[in-house]
PDB file of C-alpha atoms in Angstrom:
ATOM      1  CA  UNK U   1      -0.061  -0.207  -0.020  1.00 52.00           C
ATOM      2  CA  UNK U   2       2.926   2.250   0.881  1.00 48.00           C
ATOM      3  CA  UNK U   3       4.433   1.511  -2.188  1.00 48.00           C
ATOM      4  CA  UNK U   4       1.599   2.494  -4.142  1.00 53.00           C
ATOM      5  CA  UNK U   5       1.179   5.415  -2.856  1.00 50.00           C
ATOM      6  CA  UNK U   6       4.862   6.428  -3.540  1.00 45.00           C
ATOM      7  CA  UNK U   7       4.315   5.682  -6.795  1.00 46.00           C
ATOM      8  CA  UNK U   8       1.190   7.810  -7.323  1.00 47.00           C
ATOM      9  CA  UNK U   9       2.645  10.657  -6.022  1.00 47.00           C
ATOM     10  CA  UNK U  10       5.893  10.264  -7.840  1.00 50.00           C
ATOM     11  CA  UNK U  11       3.492  10.117 -11.038  1.00 45.00           C
ATOM     12  CA  UNK U  12       1.770  13.459  -9.495  1.00 44.00           C
ATOM     13  CA  UNK U  13       5.343  15.222  -8.853  1.00 46.00           C
ATOM     14  CA  UNK U  14       6.532  14.168 -12.183  1.00 44.00           C
ATOM     15  CA  UNK U  15       3.282  15.237 -14.221  1.00 45.00           C
ATOM     16  CA  UNK U  16       3.930  18.596 -12.154  1.00 44.00           C
ATOM     17  CA  UNK U  17       7.535  19.170 -13.290  1.00 44.00           C
ATOM     18  CA  UNK U  18       6.605  18.270 -17.160  1.00 45.00           C
ATOM     19  CA  UNK U  19       3.410  20.199 -17.571  1.00 42.00           C
ATOM     20  CA  UNK U  20       3.671  21.784 -21.048  1.00 42.00           C
ATOM     21  CA  UNK U  21       4.098  25.747 -21.272  1.00 39.00           C
ATOM     22  CA  UNK U  22       2.083  27.996 -23.533  1.00 38.00           C
ATOM     23  CA  UNK U  23       3.759  28.080 -26.793  1.00 48.00           C
ATOM     24  CA  UNK U  24       6.191  30.817 -27.847  1.00 72.00           C
ATOM     25  CA  UNK U  25       5.069  33.581 -30.220  1.00 85.00           C
ATOM     26  CA  UNK U  26       6.964  34.169 -33.257  1.00 91.00           C
ATOM     27  CA  UNK U  27       9.403  36.740 -33.752  1.00 96.00           C
ATOM     28  CA  UNK U  28       7.811  40.157 -35.309  1.00 97.00           C
ATOM     29  CA  UNK U  29       9.118  40.369 -39.019  1.00 97.00           C
ATOM     30  CA  UNK U  30      10.375  43.824 -38.922  1.00 97.00           C
ATOM     31  CA  UNK U  31      11.491  45.738 -42.180  1.00 96.00           C
ATOM     32  CA  UNK U  32      13.973  48.980 -41.452  1.00 95.00           C
ATOM     33  CA  UNK U  33      14.833  51.603 -44.077  1.00 90.00           C
ATOM     34  CA  UNK U  34      18.359  51.983 -42.501  1.00 92.00           C
ATOM     35  CA  UNK U  35      20.791  51.259 -39.514  1.00 93.00           C
ATOM     36  CA  UNK U  36      19.330  54.035 -36.993  1.00 96.00           C
ATOM     37  CA  UNK U  37      15.819  52.481 -37.158  1.00 97.00           C
ATOM     38  CA  UNK U  38      17.256  49.032 -36.853  1.00 96.00           C
ATOM     39  CA  UNK U  39      19.498  49.707 -33.878  1.00 97.00           C
ATOM     40  CA  UNK U  40      16.193  51.217 -32.241  1.00 98.00           C
ATOM     41  CA  UNK U  41      14.195  48.375 -33.581  1.00 98.00           C
ATOM     42  CA  UNK U  42      16.749  45.945 -31.751  1.00 97.00           C
ATOM     43  CA  UNK U  43      17.149  48.183 -28.416  1.00 98.00           C
ATOM     44  CA  UNK U  44      13.569  48.010 -28.084  1.00 98.00           C
ATOM     45  CA  UNK U  45      12.226  44.631 -29.094  1.00 97.00           C
ATOM     46  CA  UNK U  46      15.385  42.197 -28.189  1.00 95.00           C
ATOM     47  CA  UNK U  47      15.004  38.781 -29.404  1.00 90.00           C
ATOM     48  CA  UNK U  48      11.603  39.324 -30.422  1.00 92.00           C
ATOM     49  CA  UNK U  49      12.506  40.526 -33.755  1.00 96.00           C
ATOM     50  CA  UNK U  50      13.471  39.160 -36.887  1.00 96.00           C
ATOM     51  CA  UNK U  51      14.884  42.205 -38.532  1.00 96.00           C
ATOM     52  CA  UNK U  52      15.750  42.742 -41.886  1.00 95.00           C
ATOM     53  CA  UNK U  53      17.591  46.215 -43.017  1.00 93.00           C
ATOM     54  CA  UNK U  54      16.542  47.416 -46.384  1.00 88.00           C
ATOM     55  CA  UNK U  55      20.143  47.844 -48.514  1.00 78.00           C
ATOM     56  CA  UNK U  56      22.479  46.881 -45.475  1.00 76.00           C
ATOM     57  CA  UNK U  57      25.667  48.865 -46.026  1.00 66.00           C
ATOM     58  CA  UNK U  58      24.490  50.611 -49.392  1.00 68.00           C
ATOM     59  CA  UNK U  59      24.393  54.360 -49.716  1.00 67.00           C
ATOM     60  CA  UNK U  60      20.469  55.024 -48.518  1.00 67.00           C
ATOM     61  CA  UNK U  61      20.334  58.048 -51.124  1.00 65.00           C
ATOM     62  CA  UNK U  62      21.129  55.995 -54.184  1.00 69.00           C
ATOM     63  CA  UNK U  63      19.965  52.275 -53.210  1.00 77.00           C
ATOM     64  CA  UNK U  64      17.793  50.639 -55.767  1.00 82.00           C
ATOM     65  CA  UNK U  65      15.583  47.807 -54.256  1.00 84.00           C
ATOM     66  CA  UNK U  66      15.702  44.348 -55.069  1.00 89.00           C
ATOM     67  CA  UNK U  67      13.104  41.546 -55.741  1.00 90.00           C
ATOM     68  CA  UNK U  68      14.238  39.894 -52.491  1.00 90.00           C
ATOM     69  CA  UNK U  69      13.400  43.329 -50.623  1.00 91.00           C
ATOM     70  CA  UNK U  70       9.871  43.278 -52.118  1.00 92.00           C
ATOM     71  CA  UNK U  71       9.681  39.974 -51.050  1.00 94.00           C
ATOM     72  CA  UNK U  72      10.432  41.029 -47.126  1.00 94.00           C
ATOM     73  CA  UNK U  73       8.057  43.890 -47.178  1.00 95.00           C
ATOM     74  CA  UNK U  74       5.252  41.407 -48.654  1.00 94.00           C
ATOM     75  CA  UNK U  75       5.505  38.956 -45.642  1.00 95.00           C
ATOM     76  CA  UNK U  76       6.879  41.228 -43.069  1.00 96.00           C
ATOM     77  CA  UNK U  77       4.570  42.456 -39.823  1.00 97.00           C
ATOM     78  CA  UNK U  78       5.819  45.890 -40.024  1.00 97.00           C
ATOM     79  CA  UNK U  79       7.540  48.012 -42.178  1.00 96.00           C
ATOM     80  CA  UNK U  80       9.477  51.264 -40.868  1.00 97.00           C
ATOM     81  CA  UNK U  81      10.537  53.638 -43.254  1.00 95.00           C
ATOM     82  CA  UNK U  82      12.599  56.470 -42.231  1.00 94.00           C
ATOM     83  CA  UNK U  83      10.873  59.325 -44.475  1.00 93.00           C
ATOM     84  CA  UNK U  84      12.305  62.564 -45.301  1.00 92.00           C
ATOM     85  CA  UNK U  85      13.118  61.635 -48.661  1.00 88.00           C
ATOM     86  CA  UNK U  86      15.731  59.213 -47.389  1.00 87.00           C
ATOM     87  CA  UNK U  87      14.196  56.017 -48.367  1.00 85.00           C
ATOM     88  CA  UNK U  88      10.913  56.562 -50.641  1.00 80.00           C
ATOM     89  CA  UNK U  89      11.545  53.108 -52.359  1.00 82.00           C
ATOM     90  CA  UNK U  90      10.159  51.537 -49.367  1.00 86.00           C
ATOM     91  CA  UNK U  91       6.734  53.152 -49.417  1.00 84.00           C
ATOM     92  CA  UNK U  92       6.611  52.445 -52.936  1.00 87.00           C
ATOM     93  CA  UNK U  93       7.237  48.866 -52.383  1.00 90.00           C
ATOM     94  CA  UNK U  94       5.012  48.668 -49.499  1.00 92.00           C
ATOM     95  CA  UNK U  95       1.864  49.638 -51.964  1.00 90.00           C
ATOM     96  CA  UNK U  96       2.947  47.517 -54.864  1.00 90.00           C
ATOM     97  CA  UNK U  97       3.451  44.215 -53.409  1.00 91.00           C
ATOM     98  CA  UNK U  98       0.186  44.989 -51.439  1.00 92.00           C
ATOM     99  CA  UNK U  99       1.848  44.046 -48.262  1.00 92.00           C
ATOM    100  CA  UNK U 100      -0.461  43.823 -45.091  1.00 93.00           C
ATOM    101  CA  UNK U 101       2.350  45.086 -43.023  1.00 95.00           C
ATOM    102  CA  UNK U 102       1.766  48.103 -40.663  1.00 95.00           C
ATOM    103  CA  UNK U 103       3.720  51.107 -42.419  1.00 96.00           C
ATOM    104  CA  UNK U 104       5.430  53.639 -39.930  1.00 97.00           C
ATOM    105  CA  UNK U 105       7.148  56.314 -41.462  1.00 96.00           C
ATOM    106  CA  UNK U 106       8.826  57.120 -38.432  1.00 97.00           C
ATOM    107  CA  UNK U 107      10.301  60.473 -39.150  1.00 96.00           C
ATOM    108  CA  UNK U 108       7.479  62.451 -40.633  1.00 93.00           C
ATOM    109  CA  UNK U 109       6.983  65.913 -39.628  1.00 92.00           C
ATOM    110  CA  UNK U 110      10.386  65.958 -37.987  1.00 92.00           C
ATOM    111  CA  UNK U 111      11.879  69.021 -39.480  1.00 65.00           C
ATOM    112  CA  UNK U 112      15.874  69.539 -39.561  1.00 48.00           C
ATOM    113  CA  UNK U 113      17.233  70.459 -36.340  1.00 42.00           C
ATOM    114  CA  UNK U 114      14.519  71.313 -34.034  1.00 40.00           C
ATOM    115  CA  UNK U 115      14.531  70.981 -30.867  1.00 40.00           C
ATOM    116  CA  UNK U 116      11.611  68.565 -30.666  1.00 39.00           C
ATOM    117  CA  UNK U 117      10.426  67.300 -27.454  1.00 36.00           C
ATOM    118  CA  UNK U 118       9.316  64.155 -26.608  1.00 36.00           C
ATOM    119  CA  UNK U 119       5.213  64.245 -25.800  1.00 34.00           C
ATOM    120  CA  UNK U 120       2.636  61.754 -24.126  1.00 33.00           C
ATOM    121  CA  UNK U 121       0.743  61.575 -27.402  1.00 33.00           C
ATOM    122  CA  UNK U 122       0.336  57.874 -28.138  1.00 37.00           C
ATOM    123  CA  UNK U 123       1.864  57.646 -31.714  1.00 36.00           C
ATOM    124  CA  UNK U 124       0.605  54.104 -32.804  1.00 37.00           C
ATOM    125  CA  UNK U 125      -1.604  55.835 -35.005  1.00 38.00           C
ATOM    126  CA  UNK U 126       1.378  56.307 -37.090  1.00 39.00           C
ATOM    127  CA  UNK U 127       2.022  52.838 -38.102  1.00 40.00           C
ATOM    128  CA  UNK U 128      -1.617  52.695 -39.171  1.00 39.00           C
ATOM    129  CA  UNK U 129      -1.724  55.559 -42.162  1.00 37.00           C
ATOM    130  CA  UNK U 130      -1.087  55.170 -45.686  1.00 36.00           C
ATOM    131  CA  UNK U 131       1.463  57.076 -46.575  1.00 34.00           C
ATOM    132  CA  UNK U 132       1.210  58.302 -50.164  1.00 34.00           C
ATOM    133  CA  UNK U 133       2.471  61.886 -50.026  1.00 32.00           C
ATOM    134  CA  UNK U 134       5.984  62.903 -50.866  1.00 35.00           C
ATOM    135  CA  UNK U 135       8.206  63.574 -48.009  1.00 33.00           C
ATOM    136  CA  UNK U 136      11.337  64.708 -50.012  1.00 36.00           C
ATOM    137  CA  UNK U 137      12.259  67.984 -49.717  1.00 36.00           C
ATOM    138  CA  UNK U 138      15.626  69.931 -50.977  1.00 43.00           C
ATOM    139  CA  UNK U 139      15.338  72.287 -47.691  1.00 55.00           C
ATOM    140  CA  UNK U 140      15.404  69.016 -45.526  1.00 74.00           C
ATOM    141  CA  UNK U 141      18.660  67.576 -44.099  1.00 86.00           C
ATOM    142  CA  UNK U 142      17.296  63.906 -43.356  1.00 92.00           C
ATOM    143  CA  UNK U 143      20.072  62.994 -40.836  1.00 94.00           C
ATOM    144  CA  UNK U 144      18.270  64.157 -37.917  1.00 96.00           C
ATOM    145  CA  UNK U 145      19.310  61.299 -36.052  1.00 97.00           C
ATOM    146  CA  UNK U 146      22.611  63.229 -35.011  1.00 97.00           C
ATOM    147  CA  UNK U 147      20.578  64.934 -32.770  1.00 97.00           C
ATOM    148  CA  UNK U 148      19.062  62.868 -30.009  1.00 98.00           C
ATOM    149  CA  UNK U 149      16.353  64.476 -28.873  1.00 97.00           C
ATOM    150  CA  UNK U 150      14.753  63.840 -32.519  1.00 97.00           C
ATOM    151  CA  UNK U 151      15.916  60.171 -31.601  1.00 98.00           C
ATOM    152  CA  UNK U 152      14.070  60.426 -28.566  1.00 98.00           C
ATOM    153  CA  UNK U 153      10.879  60.916 -31.016  1.00 98.00           C
ATOM    154  CA  UNK U 154      11.810  57.905 -33.126  1.00 98.00           C
ATOM    155  CA  UNK U 155      12.021  56.012 -30.037  1.00 98.00           C
ATOM    156  CA  UNK U 156       8.506  56.594 -28.949  1.00 98.00           C
ATOM    157  CA  UNK U 157       7.077  55.961 -32.257  1.00 98.00           C
ATOM    158  CA  UNK U 158       8.840  52.303 -32.890  1.00 98.00           C
ATOM    159  CA  UNK U 159       7.901  51.453 -29.484  1.00 98.00           C
ATOM    160  CA  UNK U 160       4.348  52.547 -30.447  1.00 98.00           C
ATOM    161  CA  UNK U 161       4.282  50.312 -33.645  1.00 98.00           C
ATOM    162  CA  UNK U 162       5.845  47.239 -31.915  1.00 98.00           C
ATOM    163  CA  UNK U 163       3.250  47.577 -29.575  1.00 98.00           C
ATOM    164  CA  UNK U 164       0.484  47.668 -31.922  1.00 97.00           C
ATOM    165  CA  UNK U 165       1.863  44.735 -33.507  1.00 97.00           C
ATOM    166  CA  UNK U 166       2.387  42.689 -30.510  1.00 97.00           C
ATOM    167  CA  UNK U 167       0.138  44.056 -27.512  1.00 97.00           C
ATOM    168  CA  UNK U 168       1.235  40.829 -25.454  1.00 97.00           C
ATOM    169  CA  UNK U 169       4.897  42.154 -25.372  1.00 97.00           C
ATOM    170  CA  UNK U 170       3.968  45.973 -24.547  1.00 97.00           C
ATOM    171  CA  UNK U 171       5.088  46.059 -20.961  1.00 97.00           C
ATOM    172  CA  UNK U 172       8.740  44.611 -22.009  1.00 97.00           C
ATOM    173  CA  UNK U 173       8.810  46.903 -25.208  1.00 98.00           C
ATOM    174  CA  UNK U 174       7.605  50.330 -23.018  1.00 98.00           C
ATOM    175  CA  UNK U 175      10.110  49.467 -20.380  1.00 98.00           C
ATOM    176  CA  UNK U 176      12.959  49.252 -22.777  1.00 98.00           C
ATOM    177  CA  UNK U 177      11.978  52.343 -24.835  1.00 98.00           C
ATOM    178  CA  UNK U 178      12.615  53.953 -21.407  1.00 98.00           C
ATOM    179  CA  UNK U 179      15.296  52.881 -20.390  1.00 98.00           C
ATOM    180  CA  UNK U 180      16.537  53.794 -24.157  1.00 98.00           C
ATOM    181  CA  UNK U 181      15.265  57.478 -23.795  1.00 98.00           C
ATOM    182  CA  UNK U 182      16.920  57.506 -20.399  1.00 98.00           C
ATOM    183  CA  UNK U 183      20.197  57.047 -22.219  1.00 98.00           C
ATOM    184  CA  UNK U 184      19.426  59.205 -24.882  1.00 98.00           C
ATOM    185  CA  UNK U 185      18.688  62.245 -22.532  1.00 98.00           C
ATOM    186  CA  UNK U 186      22.374  61.136 -20.632  1.00 98.00           C
ATOM    187  CA  UNK U 187      23.813  61.304 -24.527  1.00 98.00           C
ATOM    188  CA  UNK U 188      22.901  64.536 -25.118  1.00 98.00           C
ATOM    189  CA  UNK U 189      23.866  66.174 -22.087  1.00 98.00           C
ATOM    190  CA  UNK U 190      27.274  64.468 -22.337  1.00 98.00           C
ATOM    191  CA  UNK U 191      27.610  65.983 -26.069  1.00 98.00           C
ATOM    192  CA  UNK U 192      26.719  69.438 -24.736  1.00 98.00           C
ATOM    193  CA  UNK U 193      29.346  69.125 -22.058  1.00 98.00           C
ATOM    194  CA  UNK U 194      31.997  67.728 -24.846  1.00 98.00           C
ATOM    195  CA  UNK U 195      31.399  70.816 -26.973  1.00 98.00           C
ATOM    196  CA  UNK U 196      32.061  73.045 -24.187  1.00 97.00           C
ATOM    197  CA  UNK U 197      35.439  72.069 -24.923  1.00 97.00           C
ATOM    198  CA  UNK U 198      35.558  73.720 -28.244  1.00 97.00           C
ATOM    199  CA  UNK U 199      36.499  77.499 -28.056  1.00 96.00           C
ATOM    200  CA  UNK U 200      32.926  79.602 -29.830  1.00 95.00           C
ATOM    201  CA  UNK U 201      35.156  80.710 -32.889  1.00 95.00           C
ATOM    202  CA  UNK U 202      36.167  77.072 -33.306  1.00 96.00           C
ATOM    203  CA  UNK U 203      32.544  75.413 -33.973  1.00 98.00           C
ATOM    204  CA  UNK U 204      32.523  75.250 -37.785  1.00 98.00           C
ATOM    205  CA  UNK U 205      31.747  71.855 -39.079  1.00 98.00           C
ATOM    206  CA  UNK U 206      32.983  71.263 -42.871  1.00 97.00           C
ATOM    207  CA  UNK U 207      31.583  68.040 -44.277  1.00 96.00           C
ATOM    208  CA  UNK U 208      31.867  66.385 -47.541  1.00 93.00           C
ATOM    209  CA  UNK U 209      28.431  65.000 -47.246  1.00 85.00           C
ATOM    210  CA  UNK U 210      25.562  67.456 -45.659  1.00 86.00           C
ATOM    211  CA  UNK U 211      24.341  65.532 -43.267  1.00 91.00           C
ATOM    212  CA  UNK U 212      25.216  67.301 -39.884  1.00 95.00           C
ATOM    213  CA  UNK U 213      22.637  70.337 -39.970  1.00 94.00           C
ATOM    214  CA  UNK U 214      20.740  68.500 -37.363  1.00 95.00           C
ATOM    215  CA  UNK U 215      23.701  68.250 -35.136  1.00 97.00           C
ATOM    216  CA  UNK U 216      25.041  71.681 -35.700  1.00 96.00           C
ATOM    217  CA  UNK U 217      21.492  73.578 -35.036  1.00 95.00           C
ATOM    218  CA  UNK U 218      21.263  71.232 -31.292  1.00 97.00           C
ATOM    219  CA  UNK U 219      24.712  72.183 -30.487  1.00 98.00           C
ATOM    220  CA  UNK U 220      25.630  75.410 -31.918  1.00 97.00           C
ATOM    221  CA  UNK U 221      28.027  74.694 -34.818  1.00 97.00           C
ATOM    222  CA  UNK U 222      28.021  76.488 -38.549  1.00 97.00           C
ATOM    223  CA  UNK U 223      27.766  73.694 -40.973  1.00 96.00           C
ATOM    224  CA  UNK U 224      29.289  73.741 -44.340  1.00 96.00           C
ATOM    225  CA  UNK U 225      28.003  71.209 -46.391  1.00 92.00           C
ATOM    226  CA  UNK U 226      30.271  70.684 -49.708  1.00 91.00           C
ATOM    227  CA  UNK U 227      29.213  67.404 -51.889  1.00 87.00           C
ATOM    228  CA  UNK U 228      32.677  65.743 -52.513  1.00 84.00           C
ATOM    229  CA  UNK U 229      31.215  62.134 -52.381  1.00 68.00           C
ATOM    230  CA  UNK U 230      31.093  61.379 -56.128  1.00 61.00           C
ATOM    231  CA  UNK U 231      33.984  58.534 -57.386  1.00 57.00           C
ATOM    232  CA  UNK U 232      35.117  61.236 -59.525  1.00 51.00           C
ATOM    233  CA  UNK U 233      34.520  59.521 -62.560  1.00 59.00           C
ATOM    234  CA  UNK U 234      31.893  62.576 -63.864  1.00 72.00           C
ATOM    235  CA  UNK U 235      33.489  65.454 -62.135  1.00 83.00           C
ATOM    236  CA  UNK U 236      34.774  68.350 -64.506  1.00 88.00           C
ATOM    237  CA  UNK U 237      37.909  70.086 -63.833  1.00 89.00           C
ATOM    238  CA  UNK U 238      35.658  73.425 -63.262  1.00 92.00           C
ATOM    239  CA  UNK U 239      33.562  71.402 -60.725  1.00 91.00           C
ATOM    240  CA  UNK U 240      36.800  70.791 -58.877  1.00 92.00           C
ATOM    241  CA  UNK U 241      37.770  73.749 -59.103  1.00 94.00           C
ATOM    242  CA  UNK U 242      34.711  75.126 -57.360  1.00 95.00           C
ATOM    243  CA  UNK U 243      35.026  72.632 -54.664  1.00 94.00           C
ATOM    244  CA  UNK U 244      38.419  73.738 -53.461  1.00 96.00           C
ATOM    245  CA  UNK U 245      37.609  77.505 -53.517  1.00 96.00           C
ATOM    246  CA  UNK U 246      34.485  76.939 -51.621  1.00 96.00           C
ATOM    247  CA  UNK U 247      36.670  74.988 -49.262  1.00 96.00           C
ATOM    248  CA  UNK U 248      39.247  77.593 -48.719  1.00 97.00           C
ATOM    249  CA  UNK U 249      36.215  80.258 -48.401  1.00 97.00           C
ATOM    250  CA  UNK U 250      35.530  78.414 -45.315  1.00 96.00           C
ATOM    251  CA  UNK U 251      38.748  78.767 -43.599  1.00 96.00           C
ATOM    252  CA  UNK U 252      38.784  75.802 -41.883  1.00 97.00           C
ATOM    253  CA  UNK U 253      41.612  73.701 -41.201  1.00 96.00           C
ATOM    254  CA  UNK U 254      39.337  70.739 -41.551  1.00 97.00           C
ATOM    255  CA  UNK U 255      37.278  68.936 -43.683  1.00 97.00           C
ATOM    256  CA  UNK U 256      35.316  65.821 -42.267  1.00 97.00           C
ATOM    257  CA  UNK U 257      34.160  62.762 -44.347  1.00 94.00           C
ATOM    258  CA  UNK U 258      31.904  59.772 -43.915  1.00 91.00           C
ATOM    259  CA  UNK U 259      33.906  56.497 -43.308  1.00 90.00           C
ATOM    260  CA  UNK U 260      31.392  54.768 -45.271  1.00 83.00           C
ATOM    261  CA  UNK U 261      31.942  56.882 -48.603  1.00 81.00           C
ATOM    262  CA  UNK U 262      35.699  57.237 -49.068  1.00 82.00           C
ATOM    263  CA  UNK U 263      36.258  59.845 -51.540  1.00 84.00           C
ATOM    264  CA  UNK U 264      39.149  60.293 -54.008  1.00 90.00           C
ATOM    265  CA  UNK U 265      37.659  63.722 -55.350  1.00 92.00           C
ATOM    266  CA  UNK U 266      37.395  64.722 -51.367  1.00 93.00           C
ATOM    267  CA  UNK U 267      41.185  63.854 -50.929  1.00 93.00           C
ATOM    268  CA  UNK U 268      42.255  65.955 -54.032  1.00 93.00           C
ATOM    269  CA  UNK U 269      39.891  68.855 -52.932  1.00 95.00           C
ATOM    270  CA  UNK U 270      41.623  68.792 -49.568  1.00 96.00           C
ATOM    271  CA  UNK U 271      45.004  68.150 -50.600  1.00 96.00           C
ATOM    272  CA  UNK U 272      44.596  71.159 -53.115  1.00 96.00           C
ATOM    273  CA  UNK U 273      42.751  73.362 -50.356  1.00 97.00           C
ATOM    274  CA  UNK U 274      45.538  72.706 -47.931  1.00 97.00           C
ATOM    275  CA  UNK U 275      42.895  71.126 -45.518  1.00 97.00           C
ATOM    276  CA  UNK U 276      43.274  68.151 -43.182  1.00 97.00           C
ATOM    277  CA  UNK U 277      40.712  65.369 -44.077  1.00 97.00           C
ATOM    278  CA  UNK U 278      39.144  63.225 -41.522  1.00 97.00           C
ATOM    279  CA  UNK U 279      37.133  60.410 -42.815  1.00 95.00           C
ATOM    280  CA  UNK U 280      36.033  58.499 -40.162  1.00 95.00           C
ATOM    281  CA  UNK U 281      32.532  59.998 -38.888  1.00 96.00           C
ATOM    282  CA  UNK U 282      29.394  57.767 -39.545  1.00 94.00           C
ATOM    283  CA  UNK U 283      26.852  60.333 -41.232  1.00 92.00           C
ATOM    284  CA  UNK U 284      24.908  57.424 -43.174  1.00 90.00           C
ATOM    285  CA  UNK U 285      25.657  54.743 -41.156  1.00 91.00           C
ATOM    286  CA  UNK U 286      26.291  52.985 -37.878  1.00 94.00           C
ATOM    287  CA  UNK U 287      29.148  50.991 -36.434  1.00 93.00           C
ATOM    288  CA  UNK U 288      28.687  47.291 -36.833  1.00 90.00           C
ATOM    289  CA  UNK U 289      29.391  44.444 -34.842  1.00 90.00           C
ATOM    290  CA  UNK U 290      32.098  44.019 -33.555  1.00 89.00           C
ATOM    291  CA  UNK U 291      32.867  47.547 -33.307  1.00 88.00           C
ATOM    292  CA  UNK U 292      29.143  48.024 -31.378  1.00 90.00           C
ATOM    293  CA  UNK U 293      26.772  46.020 -29.824  1.00 92.00           C
ATOM    294  CA  UNK U 294      23.704  45.642 -31.808  1.00 90.00           C
ATOM    295  CA  UNK U 295      20.920  47.922 -30.069  1.00 95.00           C
ATOM    296  CA  UNK U 296      23.480  50.266 -29.067  1.00 96.00           C
ATOM    297  CA  UNK U 297      25.197  51.018 -32.178  1.00 97.00           C
ATOM    298  CA  UNK U 298      23.377  54.363 -32.347  1.00 98.00           C
ATOM    299  CA  UNK U 299      24.602  55.486 -29.099  1.00 98.00           C
ATOM    300  CA  UNK U 300      28.398  54.215 -29.487  1.00 97.00           C
ATOM    301  CA  UNK U 301      28.330  56.040 -33.068  1.00 97.00           C
ATOM    302  CA  UNK U 302      27.261  59.083 -31.731  1.00 98.00           C
ATOM    303  CA  UNK U 303      30.520  59.045 -29.167  1.00 98.00           C
ATOM    304  CA  UNK U 304      32.629  58.165 -31.735  1.00 97.00           C
ATOM    305  CA  UNK U 305      31.619  60.988 -34.025  1.00 98.00           C
ATOM    306  CA  UNK U 306      31.568  63.316 -31.014  1.00 98.00           C
ATOM    307  CA  UNK U 307      35.139  62.575 -29.908  1.00 98.00           C
ATOM    308  CA  UNK U 308      36.418  62.393 -33.037  1.00 98.00           C
ATOM    309  CA  UNK U 309      34.745  66.350 -33.750  1.00 98.00           C
ATOM    310  CA  UNK U 310      36.033  67.506 -30.630  1.00 98.00           C
ATOM    311  CA  UNK U 311      39.600  66.235 -30.708  1.00 97.00           C
ATOM    312  CA  UNK U 312      40.096  67.641 -34.311  1.00 97.00           C
ATOM    313  CA  UNK U 313      38.531  71.270 -33.814  1.00 97.00           C
ATOM    314  CA  UNK U 314      40.751  71.398 -30.388  1.00 91.00           C
ATOM    315  CA  UNK U 315      44.002  70.744 -32.161  1.00 71.00           C
TER     316      UNK U 315
END
């Protein structure tokens, strides 16, 4: 009798230990328009996302989508177009494929360099709108992520869109988004402190690709973008002369280039103008592993850029 009772107890105990758990939800399929969007998605969604970055490593200004891109958008749960004319191909693909994925144009309405404040407004409706209008404008520098106060809004909007797709993960997504917001505030304050190390008279940023207007407006720099990122095949001598003269007129001792777009033209122009060329900034893209951890690449890239700028303008 005792033996039978022990067997029954053991059976019950074993059954309690191996009781089935609720099935794990499938990862959210997200298609992102650039590295910045992708990194924010990783910071908020963690391992709950299957992420595809459109044109990973390519120049977003000139990238032409492929059939593989169209398939990813068609089968995705959430498509995040950056907006401001930077990656309009995404919206076109979303419409042409008839994708049922939610479309979020995450930077919509954010003007260059504005000191935008994060509001308590729920931006989830941004993920549900059909954005058929043109986001491009020659007056807008789309590289607004160089201003962390703008990225706080991107964080808020991406979090709301992820919650709309996966309500069961709302608590963890919002918790991570709040933590990211705290880090962005700290980053902003750190940059302000670093900029104070540069004399006001030297707060001039001359770049080979006009991508730092929002940074300049936020932190008190005059920014001059002289486009020198062509590969040189179609640049006439008269254009080179104009670039050299434009660079000399800035009276800057340094011109900053993009690490992702090493340019022979920029090297030639800088040499002719007797100006030091520094091509280590990340203007269009972020650091990639192992240089930076996924989900923290934006923060690390901004620190790298600021340290590079401060060191160069202090010398």
